[in-house]
Amino acid sequence: MNRFLPWLVLALGVMAPGLARAQQALTVGIGIQNTTSNTVTGGVVIQNLGLLEKRLPKDGKYKDIKITLDWQTFTSGPPVTNGMIADKLQIGMMGDYPLLVNGATFESNPQGRSLLVAVIAYNANGAGNGLVVHKDSPYYRLDDLKGKLVSVPFGSAAHGMVLKAMQDRGWGEDFWQLASQSPEIGATNLQERKIDAHADFVPFAELLPFRGYARKIFDGAETKVPTFHGVVVRQDFADKYPEIVVAYLEALIEANAWFRADPKLAAEKIEEWTKIEKEVVYIFLGPGGIMTLDPTLKPKWNETIKYDTTVLQKLGRVKPFDVDKWFDDRFIRQAFKNMNLDYDAQLGRFDNYAVTGTDAVCHKPVSDPKQAGELWVEGAGLSAYSSPACTLTAIGQLQAQGKKLLVAYTVDQAMGIKLFADKAYYAIGPVTGGAPAIEPFLLKADAEAAAAKLGGRAASYEDALKAAAR
């Protein structure tokens, strides 16, 4: 028996390197925000559909590496940066202001830098962030909140919106009492009327009114500064494993396509995964939604980060950093190339996919995105309408038929953002040709100004329904 021992030792010696390679393991930490609706295609969708697993590299240097994905969910961006600095996360996603803080923080970190490699969703005018008050609050404008208690998650995109709004108006930090509260704490305190107002990022400025206890009085679109959520990676990870970064971005592109292919189903699945109501998910990411899904690193986003940096620098909240060097489109360009997509063509586009169809009430094609409305009826899905008046007429007909309307959408005529029709204010013009002009607005002041211009009156949702039924 002993004569076989040398051969056995030799065989094990030959096999050992192979066994060692087979045992190599790589854990990739990915910091996501499940309840932030415009990040879902970068996180919970990829995770639940297994889109990254099927795209991970499996040959070459990865042949003998077992890759484990460690999805970690957060409610805001700053903790994601903390996880990345600690090297517990290699990929993360967050809004524009947390992104720039991420880049600036890493630039002064001796252990390495971060790179912005893609955007998930954006609004070119800043919509998505917003400030709400209790539904029974007497406040309708930011000016009304002088000396009041206002909360916002510090370091968030919504915090940046608040700071920009204050700078635009020349207000000092003592204009109101600004407190840092997470979305969950802020929402609870607003509901219990422990604070006067709460500012937050996607989806909370829509979610809280949808749930029935808040009213939005300021939208980020009023700042005219783009807002977006993006993807950052540790540079040392990207340098060592560029194929994994590209695979993740391919999965992001696929997740965006999955949502657009059937937005109703996608919104329903995301509600199942995140507990954020499907109607709220849809107002952000559905056709004509507040946010546009587009991963390209447009020059405009570079300019936005530089501008946002100046806002924070004036307040001594961030140090300068090299934004141009931080923007790195190599990986998203490669992902587009691998999927036979034209990156440069998409780079120059800012259009969203639009509401389309045939208006069954007014018998017209739905062709103007700014006028389009939609109804989501229980058991019947979504239907499109060509104008606010036709949308309201359809609502009245459904109510008369006893059908359950889950939600109605219309478009703000001042800022061009999608609204919940029952939360809007309306300007109603004189009756001409048998029907009055009806224009919806997010803000009461905008409806009143439009009504004066029309020679008509400002009206509530209920009054607008009555006017449309005539």
Short mmCIF file of C-alpha atoms in Angstrom, two decimals:
data_model
loop_
_atom_site.label_atom_id
_atom_site.label_comp_id
_atom_site.label_asym_id
_atom_site.label_seq_id
_atom_site.Cartn_x
_atom_site.Cartn_y
_atom_site.Cartn_z
CA MET A 1 0.00 0.00 0.00
CA ASN A 2 2.86 2.37 0.83
CA ARG A 3 4.22 2.20 -2.69
CA PHE A 4 1.21 4.23 -3.84
CA LEU A 5 1.77 7.04 -1.34
CA PRO A 6 4.23 9.08 -3.48
CA TRP A 7 1.78 9.00 -6.37
CA LEU A 8 -1.03 10.11 -4.10
CA VAL A 9 1.04 13.01 -2.77
CA LEU A 10 1.96 14.02 -6.31
CA ALA A 11 -1.68 13.88 -7.43
CA LEU A 12 -2.82 16.05 -4.55
CA GLY A 13 -0.02 18.47 -5.28
CA VAL A 14 -1.23 18.82 -8.86
CA MET A 15 -4.87 19.18 -7.83
CA ALA A 16 -4.33 21.62 -5.00
CA PRO A 17 -3.96 24.76 -7.14
CA GLY A 18 -7.13 23.88 -8.99
CA LEU A 19 -8.97 23.29 -5.75
CA ALA A 20 -7.72 26.63 -4.44
CA ARG A 21 -9.02 28.40 -7.55
CA ALA A 22 -12.40 26.72 -7.22
CA GLN A 23 -12.68 28.03 -3.69
CA GLN A 24 -12.11 31.70 -4.61
CA ALA A 25 -15.02 33.85 -3.56
CA LEU A 26 -15.95 37.46 -4.24
CA THR A 27 -18.74 39.27 -2.42
CA VAL A 28 -20.05 42.39 -4.14
CA GLY A 29 -21.89 44.78 -1.81
CA ILE A 30 -24.56 46.86 -3.56
CA GLY A 31 -26.22 49.69 -1.64
CA ILE A 32 -29.77 50.30 -2.87
CA GLN A 33 -32.80 52.37 -1.84
CA ASN A 34 -35.94 50.27 -2.22
CA THR A 35 -38.39 52.97 -1.11
CA THR A 36 -36.88 55.64 -3.37
CA SER A 37 -39.00 55.02 -6.45
CA ASN A 38 -36.62 56.39 -9.06
CA THR A 39 -33.86 53.99 -7.97
CA VAL A 40 -35.90 50.80 -8.22
CA THR A 41 -34.64 49.80 -11.66
CA GLY A 42 -31.11 50.02 -10.27
CA GLY A 43 -31.89 47.89 -7.24
CA VAL A 44 -35.00 45.96 -6.33
CA VAL A 45 -35.95 45.17 -9.96
CA ILE A 46 -32.50 43.82 -10.82
CA GLN A 47 -32.44 41.91 -7.54
CA ASN A 48 -35.87 40.29 -7.83
CA LEU A 49 -35.66 39.46 -11.53
CA GLY A 50 -32.12 38.09 -11.21
CA LEU A 51 -30.92 40.33 -14.02
CA LEU A 52 -27.37 40.76 -12.73
CA GLU A 53 -26.74 37.09 -12.02
CA LYS A 54 -27.34 36.14 -15.64
CA ARG A 55 -24.96 38.85 -16.88
CA LEU A 56 -22.07 38.33 -14.48
CA PRO A 57 -18.84 37.28 -16.24
CA LYS A 58 -18.15 33.56 -16.00
CA ASP A 59 -15.06 33.02 -18.12
CA GLY A 60 -11.44 34.20 -18.18
CA LYS A 61 -10.29 35.37 -14.78
CA TYR A 62 -13.82 34.81 -13.43
CA LYS A 63 -13.94 31.12 -14.34
CA ASP A 64 -13.04 29.93 -10.85
CA ILE A 65 -14.52 32.81 -8.84
CA LYS A 66 -17.84 32.42 -7.05
CA ILE A 67 -19.52 35.83 -7.01
CA THR A 68 -22.03 36.54 -4.25
CA LEU A 69 -24.26 39.61 -4.45
CA ASP A 70 -24.89 41.32 -1.11
CA TRP A 71 -27.88 43.63 -1.62
CA GLN A 72 -28.17 46.13 1.24
CA THR A 73 -31.08 48.57 1.33
CA PHE A 74 -31.01 52.06 2.84
CA THR A 75 -33.52 54.90 3.12
CA SER A 76 -31.13 57.64 1.97
CA GLY A 77 -27.77 58.19 0.32
CA PRO A 78 -25.34 59.22 3.10
CA PRO A 79 -25.28 55.76 4.77
CA VAL A 80 -24.46 54.25 1.37
CA THR A 81 -21.38 56.48 1.17
CA ASN A 82 -20.38 55.35 4.66
CA GLY A 83 -20.64 51.73 3.55
CA MET A 84 -18.58 52.41 0.46
CA ILE A 85 -15.82 54.14 2.41
CA ALA A 86 -15.72 51.15 4.79
CA ASP A 87 -15.48 48.90 1.68
CA LYS A 88 -18.60 47.02 2.73
CA LEU A 89 -20.25 48.31 -0.44
CA GLN A 90 -18.59 48.47 -3.84
CA ILE A 91 -21.58 49.81 -5.79
CA GLY A 92 -24.09 52.35 -4.49
CA MET A 93 -26.90 54.62 -5.62
CA MET A 94 -28.10 57.96 -4.32
CA GLY A 95 -29.45 61.37 -5.30
CA ASP A 96 -27.51 64.29 -6.72
CA TYR A 97 -26.45 66.08 -3.52
CA PRO A 98 -25.42 62.85 -1.75
CA LEU A 99 -23.61 61.89 -4.95
CA LEU A 100 -21.46 65.00 -4.95
CA VAL A 101 -20.73 64.54 -1.24
CA ASN A 102 -19.74 60.95 -2.07
CA GLY A 103 -17.34 62.15 -4.76
CA ALA A 104 -15.86 64.90 -2.60
CA THR A 105 -15.51 62.62 0.43
CA PHE A 106 -13.74 59.93 -1.55
CA GLU A 107 -11.40 62.49 -3.15
CA SER A 108 -9.98 63.24 0.29
CA ASN A 109 -9.95 59.56 1.27
CA PRO A 110 -6.43 58.07 1.16
CA GLN A 111 -7.91 54.62 0.52
CA GLY A 112 -9.27 55.47 -2.91
CA ARG A 113 -11.78 57.35 -5.02
CA SER A 114 -15.30 56.78 -6.26
CA LEU A 115 -16.58 57.10 -9.83
CA LEU A 116 -20.00 58.16 -11.11
CA VAL A 117 -20.72 55.54 -13.77
CA ALA A 118 -24.41 56.01 -14.66
CA VAL A 119 -27.67 57.77 -13.89
CA ILE A 120 -30.79 55.79 -13.01
CA ALA A 121 -33.59 58.37 -13.40
CA TYR A 122 -33.81 62.15 -13.67
CA ASN A 123 -36.05 65.16 -13.99
CA ALA A 124 -34.39 67.92 -16.00
CA ASN A 125 -36.19 70.68 -14.06
CA GLY A 126 -35.84 69.34 -10.52
CA ALA A 127 -39.24 67.72 -9.99
CA GLY A 128 -39.37 64.74 -7.66
CA ASN A 129 -38.17 66.51 -4.56
CA GLY A 130 -40.86 68.49 -2.78
CA LEU A 131 -42.16 70.02 0.44
CA VAL A 132 -45.46 69.07 2.03
CA VAL A 133 -47.61 70.32 4.88
CA HIS A 134 -50.47 68.64 6.72
CA LYS A 135 -53.61 68.49 4.57
CA ASP A 136 -55.42 70.83 6.97
CA SER A 137 -52.51 73.27 7.26
CA PRO A 138 -53.18 76.97 6.67
CA TYR A 139 -49.87 77.23 4.75
CA TYR A 140 -49.79 77.33 0.95
CA ARG A 141 -46.41 78.97 0.18
CA LEU A 142 -42.86 78.68 1.43
CA ASP A 143 -43.13 82.24 2.75
CA ASP A 144 -45.89 81.08 5.11
CA LEU A 145 -43.37 78.89 6.94
CA LYS A 146 -41.29 81.76 8.36
CA GLY A 147 -40.26 80.78 11.89
CA LYS A 148 -41.92 77.37 11.57
CA LEU A 149 -40.47 73.91 12.17
CA VAL A 150 -39.52 72.24 8.90
CA SER A 151 -37.79 68.88 8.65
CA VAL A 152 -35.78 67.30 5.85
CA PRO A 153 -33.29 64.43 5.68
CA PHE A 154 -30.00 66.30 5.96
CA GLY A 155 -27.54 65.53 3.19
CA SER A 156 -30.29 64.37 0.83
CA ALA A 157 -31.35 65.65 -2.59
CA ALA A 158 -34.36 67.25 -0.88
CA HIS A 159 -32.03 69.06 1.52
CA GLY A 160 -30.22 70.47 -1.49
CA MET A 161 -33.55 71.61 -2.92
CA VAL A 162 -34.38 73.40 0.34
CA LEU A 163 -30.98 75.12 0.44
CA LYS A 164 -31.36 76.23 -3.20
CA ALA A 165 -34.85 77.61 -2.53
CA MET A 166 -33.51 79.55 0.46
CA GLN A 167 -30.61 80.97 -1.58
CA ASP A 168 -32.96 82.00 -4.39
CA ARG A 169 -35.03 83.99 -1.91
CA GLY A 170 -32.12 85.43 0.02
CA TRP A 171 -33.22 83.73 3.23
CA GLY A 172 -30.75 83.06 6.01
CA GLU A 173 -30.60 79.82 7.94
CA ASP A 174 -32.75 81.39 10.65
CA PHE A 175 -35.72 81.89 8.31
CA TRP A 176 -37.26 78.72 9.71
CA GLN A 177 -36.31 76.01 12.16
CA LEU A 178 -34.71 73.36 9.99
CA ALA A 179 -34.40 69.89 11.53
CA SER A 180 -33.00 66.65 10.16
CA GLN A 181 -35.52 63.83 10.04
CA SER A 182 -35.61 60.64 7.99
CA PRO A 183 -38.54 60.12 5.60
CA GLU A 184 -40.23 57.74 8.04
CA ILE A 185 -39.84 60.02 11.07
CA GLY A 186 -40.76 63.14 9.11
CA ALA A 187 -43.89 61.50 7.71
CA THR A 188 -45.03 60.37 11.16
CA ASN A 189 -44.35 63.76 12.72
CA LEU A 190 -46.22 65.53 9.95
CA GLN A 191 -49.21 63.23 10.35
CA GLU A 192 -49.21 63.89 14.10
CA ARG A 193 -48.71 67.63 13.44
CA LYS A 194 -45.50 67.77 15.47
CA ILE A 195 -43.83 69.69 12.62
CA ASP A 196 -45.18 72.34 10.26
CA ALA A 197 -43.72 70.95 7.04
CA HIS A 198 -41.54 68.16 5.73
CA ALA A 199 -39.32 68.24 2.63
CA ASP A 200 -38.26 64.98 1.04
CA PHE A 201 -37.10 63.20 -2.07
CA VAL A 202 -38.86 60.67 -4.31
CA PRO A 203 -41.49 59.37 -3.59
CA PHE A 204 -42.52 61.06 -0.37
CA ALA A 205 -43.80 64.42 -1.64
CA GLU A 206 -46.30 62.42 -3.71
CA LEU A 207 -46.70 59.45 -1.39
CA LEU A 208 -47.83 61.41 1.67
CA PRO A 209 -50.56 63.34 -0.19
CA PHE A 210 -51.64 60.09 -1.89
CA ARG A 211 -52.05 58.51 1.53
CA GLY A 212 -54.37 61.33 2.44
CA TYR A 213 -52.73 63.39 5.15
CA ALA A 214 -50.44 65.85 3.36
CA ARG A 215 -50.51 68.58 0.72
CA LYS A 216 -47.59 69.64 -1.44
CA ILE A 217 -46.86 73.37 -1.48
CA PHE A 218 -43.45 73.40 -3.17
CA ASP A 219 -41.98 71.28 -5.94
CA GLY A 220 -38.32 70.97 -6.89
CA ALA A 221 -39.26 71.98 -10.44
CA GLU A 222 -39.51 75.53 -9.12
CA THR A 223 -35.74 75.58 -8.62
CA LYS A 224 -35.16 74.85 -12.34
CA VAL A 225 -32.12 72.75 -11.34
CA PRO A 226 -32.07 69.13 -12.60
CA THR A 227 -32.31 66.32 -10.09
CA PHE A 228 -31.29 62.71 -10.57
CA HIS A 229 -30.19 59.53 -8.84
CA GLY A 230 -27.02 57.89 -10.03
CA VAL A 231 -24.69 54.93 -9.57
CA VAL A 232 -21.27 55.26 -7.96
CA VAL A 233 -18.60 52.58 -7.61
CA ARG A 234 -15.34 52.34 -5.73
CA GLN A 235 -12.59 53.00 -8.25
CA ASP A 236 -10.37 50.22 -6.91
CA PHE A 237 -13.21 47.74 -7.46
CA ALA A 238 -13.96 49.10 -10.94
CA ASP A 239 -10.30 48.90 -11.92
CA LYS A 240 -10.00 45.30 -10.73
CA TYR A 241 -13.41 44.03 -11.88
CA PRO A 242 -14.59 46.28 -14.75
CA GLU A 243 -16.61 43.43 -16.27
CA ILE A 244 -18.80 43.26 -13.15
CA VAL A 245 -19.50 46.99 -13.30
CA VAL A 246 -20.46 46.65 -16.97
CA ALA A 247 -22.65 43.63 -16.17
CA TYR A 248 -24.48 45.65 -13.51
CA LEU A 249 -25.11 48.48 -15.98
CA GLU A 250 -26.39 46.03 -18.59
CA ALA A 251 -28.81 44.77 -15.95
CA LEU A 252 -29.89 48.38 -15.27
CA ILE A 253 -30.62 48.94 -18.97
CA GLU A 254 -32.63 45.71 -19.05
CA ALA A 255 -34.56 46.72 -15.93
CA ASN A 256 -35.48 50.07 -17.52
CA ALA A 257 -36.74 48.26 -20.63
CA TRP A 258 -38.71 45.83 -18.46
CA PHE A 259 -40.53 48.70 -16.73
CA ARG A 260 -41.38 50.51 -19.96
CA ALA A 261 -42.64 47.34 -21.65
CA ASP A 262 -45.52 46.99 -19.15
CA PRO A 263 -45.55 49.88 -16.67
CA LYS A 264 -48.78 48.75 -15.02
CA LEU A 265 -47.40 45.31 -14.23
CA ALA A 266 -44.05 46.81 -13.23
CA ALA A 267 -45.70 49.23 -10.80
CA GLU A 268 -47.71 46.38 -9.29
CA LYS A 269 -44.62 44.21 -8.83
CA ILE A 270 -42.67 47.10 -7.29
CA GLU A 271 -45.52 47.69 -4.83
CA GLU A 272 -45.25 44.00 -3.90
CA TRP A 273 -41.49 44.29 -3.37
CA THR A 274 -41.28 47.71 -1.67
CA LYS A 275 -44.76 48.39 -0.21
CA ILE A 276 -44.84 51.75 -2.04
CA GLU A 277 -48.27 52.00 -3.65
CA LYS A 278 -48.35 51.17 -7.35
CA GLU A 279 -50.18 54.40 -8.13
CA VAL A 280 -47.26 56.36 -6.67
CA VAL A 281 -44.62 54.28 -8.47
CA TYR A 282 -46.52 54.86 -11.72
CA ILE A 283 -46.69 58.65 -11.35
CA PHE A 284 -42.89 58.70 -11.29
CA LEU A 285 -41.89 56.03 -13.80
CA GLY A 286 -44.96 55.40 -15.95
CA PRO A 287 -45.59 57.09 -19.32
CA GLY A 288 -45.20 60.84 -19.00
CA GLY A 289 -43.97 60.27 -15.46
CA ILE A 290 -42.14 62.74 -13.28
CA MET A 291 -38.85 60.89 -13.73
CA THR A 292 -37.16 59.70 -16.93
CA LEU A 293 -35.28 56.40 -16.93
CA ASP A 294 -31.99 56.99 -18.76
CA PRO A 295 -28.53 55.79 -17.64
CA THR A 296 -26.41 58.07 -19.85
CA LEU A 297 -24.03 60.57 -18.26
CA LYS A 298 -25.17 63.72 -20.02
CA PRO A 299 -23.01 66.87 -19.93
CA LYS A 300 -25.97 68.60 -18.28
CA TRP A 301 -25.58 66.34 -15.22
CA ASN A 302 -21.92 67.30 -15.00
CA GLU A 303 -22.93 70.96 -15.00
CA THR A 304 -25.61 70.23 -12.39
CA ILE A 305 -23.16 68.60 -9.98
CA LYS A 306 -20.78 71.55 -10.38
CA TYR A 307 -23.63 73.96 -9.66
CA ASP A 308 -24.86 71.93 -6.67
CA THR A 309 -21.30 71.94 -5.34
CA THR A 310 -21.28 75.76 -5.34
CA VAL A 311 -24.55 75.74 -3.37
CA LEU A 312 -23.00 73.59 -0.65
CA GLN A 313 -19.66 75.42 -0.74
CA LYS A 314 -21.35 78.73 0.04
CA LEU A 315 -22.62 77.08 3.21
CA GLY A 316 -19.27 75.46 3.99
CA ARG A 317 -20.74 71.97 3.63
CA VAL A 318 -18.39 70.46 1.03
CA LYS A 319 -14.88 70.94 -0.31
CA PRO A 320 -14.12 71.37 -4.03
CA PHE A 321 -13.41 68.22 -6.01
CA ASP A 322 -12.66 67.25 -9.59
CA VAL A 323 -16.12 66.56 -11.03
CA ASP A 324 -14.80 65.93 -14.55
CA LYS A 325 -12.47 63.20 -13.33
CA TRP A 326 -15.26 61.69 -11.20
CA PHE A 327 -17.63 61.35 -14.17
CA ASP A 328 -16.58 58.11 -15.92
CA ASP A 329 -18.65 56.92 -18.88
CA ARG A 330 -16.37 54.03 -19.94
CA PHE A 331 -18.52 51.39 -18.29
CA ILE A 332 -21.95 52.60 -19.45
CA ARG A 333 -20.60 53.06 -22.98
CA GLN A 334 -19.36 49.47 -22.93
CA ALA A 335 -22.73 48.25 -21.65
CA PHE A 336 -24.51 50.04 -24.50
CA LYS A 337 -22.03 48.55 -26.99
CA ASN A 338 -22.50 45.04 -25.62
CA MET A 339 -26.27 45.39 -26.01
CA ASN A 340 -26.03 46.87 -29.54
CA LEU A 341 -27.40 50.23 -28.42
CA ASP A 342 -26.34 53.70 -29.60
CA TYR A 343 -24.96 55.56 -26.59
CA ASP A 344 -24.24 58.84 -28.34
CA ALA A 345 -27.77 59.01 -29.76
CA GLN A 346 -29.28 58.49 -26.31
CA LEU A 347 -26.84 60.97 -24.78
CA GLY A 348 -28.47 63.83 -26.66
CA ARG A 349 -32.07 62.87 -25.87
CA PHE A 350 -34.21 64.22 -23.04
CA ASP A 351 -37.61 62.91 -24.08
CA ASN A 352 -39.63 60.55 -21.93
CA TYR A 353 -42.02 57.93 -23.21
CA ALA A 354 -45.49 59.42 -23.47
CA VAL A 355 -49.09 58.59 -22.68
CA THR A 356 -50.76 57.40 -25.89
CA GLY A 357 -54.08 55.93 -26.97
CA THR A 358 -57.53 56.96 -28.08
CA ASP A 359 -59.77 59.07 -25.88
CA ALA A 360 -63.00 57.10 -25.54
CA VAL A 361 -64.87 60.10 -24.10
CA CYS A 362 -63.89 62.90 -26.49
CA HIS A 363 -63.10 60.53 -29.39
CA LYS A 364 -59.68 61.96 -30.13
CA PRO A 365 -56.16 60.57 -30.28
CA VAL A 366 -54.09 61.30 -27.19
CA SER A 367 -51.31 63.29 -28.86
CA ASP A 368 -50.28 66.16 -26.54
CA PRO A 369 -48.31 64.91 -23.51
CA LYS A 370 -48.94 68.11 -21.57
CA GLN A 371 -52.70 67.69 -21.91
CA ALA A 372 -52.91 63.92 -21.45
CA GLY A 373 -54.72 62.32 -18.56
CA GLU A 374 -55.03 58.73 -17.37
CA LEU A 375 -57.47 56.78 -15.23
CA TRP A 376 -56.61 53.56 -13.42
CA VAL A 377 -59.80 51.62 -12.78
CA GLU A 378 -59.88 48.59 -10.53
CA GLY A 379 -60.09 45.46 -12.64
CA ALA A 380 -59.87 47.36 -15.93
CA GLY A 381 -56.35 48.85 -16.02
CA LEU A 382 -55.42 52.25 -17.40
CA SER A 383 -57.11 54.37 -20.06
CA ALA A 384 -55.83 57.58 -21.65
CA TYR A 385 -57.60 60.89 -22.35
CA SER A 386 -56.70 63.82 -24.55
CA SER A 387 -57.27 66.75 -22.16
CA PRO A 388 -57.96 67.62 -18.52
CA ALA A 389 -61.62 68.30 -19.34
CA CYS A 390 -62.03 64.92 -21.05
CA THR A 391 -60.27 63.21 -18.14
CA LEU A 392 -62.62 64.81 -15.63
CA THR A 393 -65.65 63.95 -17.76
CA ALA A 394 -64.50 60.31 -17.81
CA ILE A 395 -64.17 60.34 -14.02
CA GLY A 396 -67.74 61.57 -13.69
CA GLN A 397 -68.99 58.81 -15.98
CA LEU A 398 -67.14 56.13 -14.01
CA GLN A 399 -68.57 57.42 -10.76
CA ALA A 400 -72.07 57.31 -12.23
CA GLN A 401 -71.43 53.70 -13.26
CA GLY A 402 -70.31 52.78 -9.76
CA LYS A 403 -66.84 51.69 -10.88
CA LYS A 404 -63.90 52.00 -8.50
CA LEU A 405 -61.34 54.54 -9.62
CA LEU A 406 -57.94 53.78 -8.09
CA VAL A 407 -56.32 56.99 -9.28
CA ALA A 408 -56.60 59.71 -11.91
CA TYR A 409 -53.60 61.51 -13.38
CA THR A 410 -53.40 64.89 -15.06
CA VAL A 411 -50.58 67.34 -15.87
CA ASP A 412 -49.72 70.63 -14.18
CA GLN A 413 -50.04 73.37 -16.80
CA ALA A 414 -47.34 75.58 -15.27
CA MET A 415 -44.54 73.11 -14.50
CA GLY A 416 -45.48 70.26 -16.83
CA ILE A 417 -45.34 67.56 -14.16
CA LYS A 418 -47.75 64.69 -13.67
CA LEU A 419 -50.29 65.18 -10.85
CA PHE A 420 -52.88 63.21 -8.97
CA ALA A 421 -56.04 64.82 -10.35
CA ASP A 422 -57.82 64.85 -6.98
CA LYS A 423 -54.92 66.73 -5.36
CA ALA A 424 -54.79 69.47 -8.01
CA TYR A 425 -56.23 72.99 -8.08
CA TYR A 426 -58.07 74.08 -11.21
CA ALA A 427 -58.62 77.17 -13.29
CA ILE A 428 -61.99 77.13 -15.03
CA GLY A 429 -62.62 79.50 -17.90
CA PRO A 430 -65.89 80.77 -19.35
CA VAL A 431 -68.04 78.30 -21.27
CA THR A 432 -67.29 78.45 -24.99
CA GLY A 433 -68.59 75.98 -27.53
CA GLY A 434 -70.60 74.21 -24.84
CA ALA A 435 -67.67 73.46 -22.52
CA PRO A 436 -65.39 75.50 -20.26
CA ALA A 437 -61.61 75.51 -20.45
CA ILE A 438 -60.22 73.55 -17.50
CA GLU A 439 -56.56 73.74 -16.47
CA PRO A 440 -55.02 71.79 -13.54
CA PHE A 441 -52.19 73.02 -11.30
CA LEU A 442 -50.22 71.75 -8.34
CA LEU A 443 -50.17 75.12 -6.59
CA LYS A 444 -53.20 77.13 -5.55
CA ALA A 445 -51.49 80.39 -6.53
CA ASP A 446 -50.87 79.11 -10.07
CA ALA A 447 -54.52 78.13 -10.46
CA GLU A 448 -55.64 81.54 -9.26
CA ALA A 449 -53.28 83.32 -11.68
CA ALA A 450 -54.45 81.18 -14.59
CA ALA A 451 -58.10 81.74 -13.69
CA ALA A 452 -57.57 85.50 -13.75
CA LYS A 453 -55.94 85.22 -17.16
CA LEU A 454 -58.80 83.09 -18.48
CA GLY A 455 -61.39 85.47 -17.05
CA GLY A 456 -62.76 82.58 -15.03
CA ARG A 457 -62.38 81.22 -11.51
CA ALA A 458 -60.13 79.01 -9.41
CA ALA A 459 -61.77 75.78 -8.34
CA SER A 460 -61.34 72.63 -6.31
CA TYR A 461 -61.27 69.13 -7.78
CA GLU A 462 -64.93 68.62 -6.92
CA ASP A 463 -65.92 71.88 -8.63
CA ALA A 464 -63.88 70.94 -11.69
CA LEU A 465 -65.69 67.60 -11.91
CA LYS A 466 -69.01 69.44 -11.89
CA ALA A 467 -67.84 71.89 -14.55
CA ALA A 468 -66.66 69.06 -16.81
CA ALA A 469 -70.00 67.28 -16.51
CA ARG A 470 -71.98 70.14 -17.99
#
